[in-house]
Amino acid sequence: AVVSFTIDNVSPSEISYRLDEEFGILTRPGLHCAPSAHRTIGTFPEGTVRFSFGYFTTEEEIKTAIKAIESIKS
């Protein structure tokens, strides 16, 4: 499962950096090898932040990530 998002007025790079530094959550910011797709959805040239969830990702980890995003958004 992959989730890609942005937060108004915060660059994907800053979001990803803060998730790592403040919460220990690793994500990938940018165009994700798909600049044409980002042109289409209006996120070019900065792109989005991408979470990639795996089989062993727990519900608690997802809740923690959501809380971290809410904190950055505030």
JSON list of C-alpha atoms in Angstrom, two decimals:
[
{"chain": "A", "resi": 1, "resn": "ALA", "atom": "CA", "xyz": [0.00, 0.00, 0.00]},
{"chain": "A", "resi": 2, "resn": "VAL", "atom": "CA", "xyz": [1.26, 3.45, -0.91]},
{"chain": "A", "resi": 3, "resn": "VAL", "atom": "CA", "xyz": [-0.15, 6.77, 0.30]},
{"chain": "A", "resi": 4, "resn": "SER", "atom": "CA", "xyz": [0.98, 10.02, -1.28]},
{"chain": "A", "resi": 5, "resn": "PHE", "atom": "CA", "xyz": [0.02, 13.45, 0.09]},
{"chain": "A", "resi": 6, "resn": "THR", "atom": "CA", "xyz": [0.88, 17.12, 0.48]},
{"chain": "A", "resi": 7, "resn": "ILE", "atom": "CA", "xyz": [0.15, 19.74, 3.12]},
{"chain": "A", "resi": 8, "resn": "ASP", "atom": "CA", "xyz": [-0.74, 23.26, 2.00]},
{"chain": "A", "resi": 9, "resn": "ASN", "atom": "CA", "xyz": [2.13, 25.73, 2.39]},
{"chain": "A", "resi": 10, "resn": "VAL", "atom": "CA", "xyz": [4.65, 23.07, 3.53]},
{"chain": "A", "resi": 11, "resn": "SER", "atom": "CA", "xyz": [7.06, 21.55, 1.01]},
{"chain": "A", "resi": 12, "resn": "PRO", "atom": "CA", "xyz": [7.21, 17.77, 0.71]},
{"chain": "A", "resi": 13, "resn": "SER", "atom": "CA", "xyz": [10.91, 17.93, 1.58]},
{"chain": "A", "resi": 14, "resn": "GLU", "atom": "CA", "xyz": [10.19, 19.76, 4.83]},
{"chain": "A", "resi": 15, "resn": "ILE", "atom": "CA", "xyz": [7.36, 17.34, 5.71]},
{"chain": "A", "resi": 16, "resn": "SER", "atom": "CA", "xyz": [9.59, 14.34, 5.12]},
{"chain": "A", "resi": 17, "resn": "TYR", "atom": "CA", "xyz": [12.47, 15.90, 7.07]},
{"chain": "A", "resi": 18, "resn": "ARG", "atom": "CA", "xyz": [10.24, 16.70, 10.04]},
{"chain": "A", "resi": 19, "resn": "LEU", "atom": "CA", "xyz": [8.66, 13.25, 10.04]},
{"chain": "A", "resi": 20, "resn": "ASP", "atom": "CA", "xyz": [12.16, 11.78, 10.25]},
{"chain": "A", "resi": 21, "resn": "GLU", "atom": "CA", "xyz": [13.72, 14.21, 12.73]},
{"chain": "A", "resi": 22, "resn": "GLU", "atom": "CA", "xyz": [10.77, 14.72, 15.07]},
{"chain": "A", "resi": 23, "resn": "PHE", "atom": "CA", "xyz": [9.01, 11.36, 14.89]},
{"chain": "A", "resi": 24, "resn": "GLY", "atom": "CA", "xyz": [11.49, 8.82, 13.49]},
{"chain": "A", "resi": 25, "resn": "ILE", "atom": "CA", "xyz": [9.21, 8.14, 10.50]},
{"chain": "A", "resi": 26, "resn": "LEU", "atom": "CA", "xyz": [10.92, 7.60, 7.17]},
{"chain": "A", "resi": 27, "resn": "THR", "atom": "CA", "xyz": [9.14, 8.71, 4.00]},
{"chain": "A", "resi": 28, "resn": "ARG", "atom": "CA", "xyz": [10.13, 9.69, 0.49]},
{"chain": "A", "resi": 29, "resn": "PRO", "atom": "CA", "xyz": [9.50, 13.21, -0.83]},
{"chain": "A", "resi": 30, "resn": "GLY", "atom": "CA", "xyz": [9.60, 14.22, -4.46]},
{"chain": "A", "resi": 31, "resn": "LEU", "atom": "CA", "xyz": [8.39, 13.19, -7.90]},
{"chain": "A", "resi": 32, "resn": "HIS", "atom": "CA", "xyz": [8.81, 9.41, -7.38]},
{"chain": "A", "resi": 33, "resn": "CYS", "atom": "CA", "xyz": [10.07, 8.85, -10.95]},
{"chain": "A", "resi": 34, "resn": "ALA", "atom": "CA", "xyz": [6.77, 10.17, -12.30]},
{"chain": "A", "resi": 35, "resn": "PRO", "atom": "CA", "xyz": [7.10, 13.87, -13.23]},
{"chain": "A", "resi": 36, "resn": "SER", "atom": "CA", "xyz": [4.38, 13.62, -15.88]},
{"chain": "A", "resi": 37, "resn": "ALA", "atom": "CA", "xyz": [1.93, 12.25, -13.32]},
{"chain": "A", "resi": 38, "resn": "HIS", "atom": "CA", "xyz": [2.77, 15.13, -10.99]},
{"chain": "A", "resi": 39, "resn": "ARG", "atom": "CA", "xyz": [2.19, 17.63, -13.79]},
{"chain": "A", "resi": 40, "resn": "THR", "atom": "CA", "xyz": [-1.24, 16.04, -14.30]},
{"chain": "A", "resi": 41, "resn": "ILE", "atom": "CA", "xyz": [-2.25, 16.21, -10.62]},
{"chain": "A", "resi": 42, "resn": "GLY", "atom": "CA", "xyz": [-0.73, 19.66, -10.08]},
{"chain": "A", "resi": 43, "resn": "THR", "atom": "CA", "xyz": [2.09, 18.75, -7.70]},
{"chain": "A", "resi": 44, "resn": "PHE", "atom": "CA", "xyz": [4.99, 19.43, -10.09]},
{"chain": "A", "resi": 45, "resn": "PRO", "atom": "CA", "xyz": [7.78, 20.44, -9.46]},
{"chain": "A", "resi": 46, "resn": "GLU", "atom": "CA", "xyz": [7.87, 19.63, -5.72]},
{"chain": "A", "resi": 47, "resn": "GLY", "atom": "CA", "xyz": [5.92, 16.38, -5.79]},
{"chain": "A", "resi": 48, "resn": "THR", "atom": "CA", "xyz": [4.40, 14.72, -2.75]},
{"chain": "A", "resi": 49, "resn": "VAL", "atom": "CA", "xyz": [5.36, 12.79, 0.38]},
{"chain": "A", "resi": 50, "resn": "ARG", "atom": "CA", "xyz": [5.00, 9.03, 0.02]},
{"chain": "A", "resi": 51, "resn": "PHE", "atom": "CA", "xyz": [4.41, 6.45, 2.71]},
{"chain": "A", "resi": 52, "resn": "SER", "atom": "CA", "xyz": [4.95, 2.82, 1.72]},
{"chain": "A", "resi": 53, "resn": "PHE", "atom": "CA", "xyz": [3.25, 0.42, 4.09]},
{"chain": "A", "resi": 54, "resn": "GLY", "atom": "CA", "xyz": [4.26, -3.22, 4.29]},
{"chain": "A", "resi": 55, "resn": "TYR", "atom": "CA", "xyz": [2.75, -6.46, 5.45]},
{"chain": "A", "resi": 56, "resn": "PHE", "atom": "CA", "xyz": [4.19, -6.00, 8.94]},
{"chain": "A", "resi": 57, "resn": "THR", "atom": "CA", "xyz": [3.13, -2.36, 9.39]},
{"chain": "A", "resi": 58, "resn": "THR", "atom": "CA", "xyz": [0.91, -2.26, 12.46]},
{"chain": "A", "resi": 59, "resn": "GLU", "atom": "CA", "xyz": [-2.27, -0.30, 13.03]},
{"chain": "A", "resi": 60, "resn": "GLU", "atom": "CA", "xyz": [-0.49, 1.50, 15.88]},
{"chain": "A", "resi": 61, "resn": "GLU", "atom": "CA", "xyz": [2.29, 2.62, 13.52]},
{"chain": "A", "resi": 62, "resn": "ILE", "atom": "CA", "xyz": [-0.30, 3.99, 11.11]},
{"chain": "A", "resi": 63, "resn": "LYS", "atom": "CA", "xyz": [-2.05, 5.87, 13.94]},
{"chain": "A", "resi": 64, "resn": "THR", "atom": "CA", "xyz": [1.32, 7.30, 15.02]},
{"chain": "A", "resi": 65, "resn": "ALA", "atom": "CA", "xyz": [2.00, 8.48, 11.46]},
{"chain": "A", "resi": 66, "resn": "ILE", "atom": "CA", "xyz": [-1.41, 10.15, 11.24]},
{"chain": "A", "resi": 67, "resn": "LYS", "atom": "CA", "xyz": [-0.80, 11.97, 14.54]},
{"chain": "A", "resi": 68, "resn": "ALA", "atom": "CA", "xyz": [2.61, 13.11, 13.28]},
{"chain": "A", "resi": 69, "resn": "ILE", "atom": "CA", "xyz": [1.09, 14.49, 10.08]},
{"chain": "A", "resi": 70, "resn": "GLU", "atom": "CA", "xyz": [-1.59, 16.29, 12.09]},
{"chain": "A", "resi": 71, "resn": "SER", "atom": "CA", "xyz": [1.14, 17.82, 14.26]},
{"chain": "A", "resi": 72, "resn": "ILE", "atom": "CA", "xyz": [3.05, 19.09, 11.22]},
{"chain": "A", "resi": 73, "resn": "LYS", "atom": "CA", "xyz": [-0.15, 20.40, 9.64]},
{"chain": "A", "resi": 74, "resn": "SER", "atom": "CA", "xyz": [-1.06, 22.48, 12.73]}
]
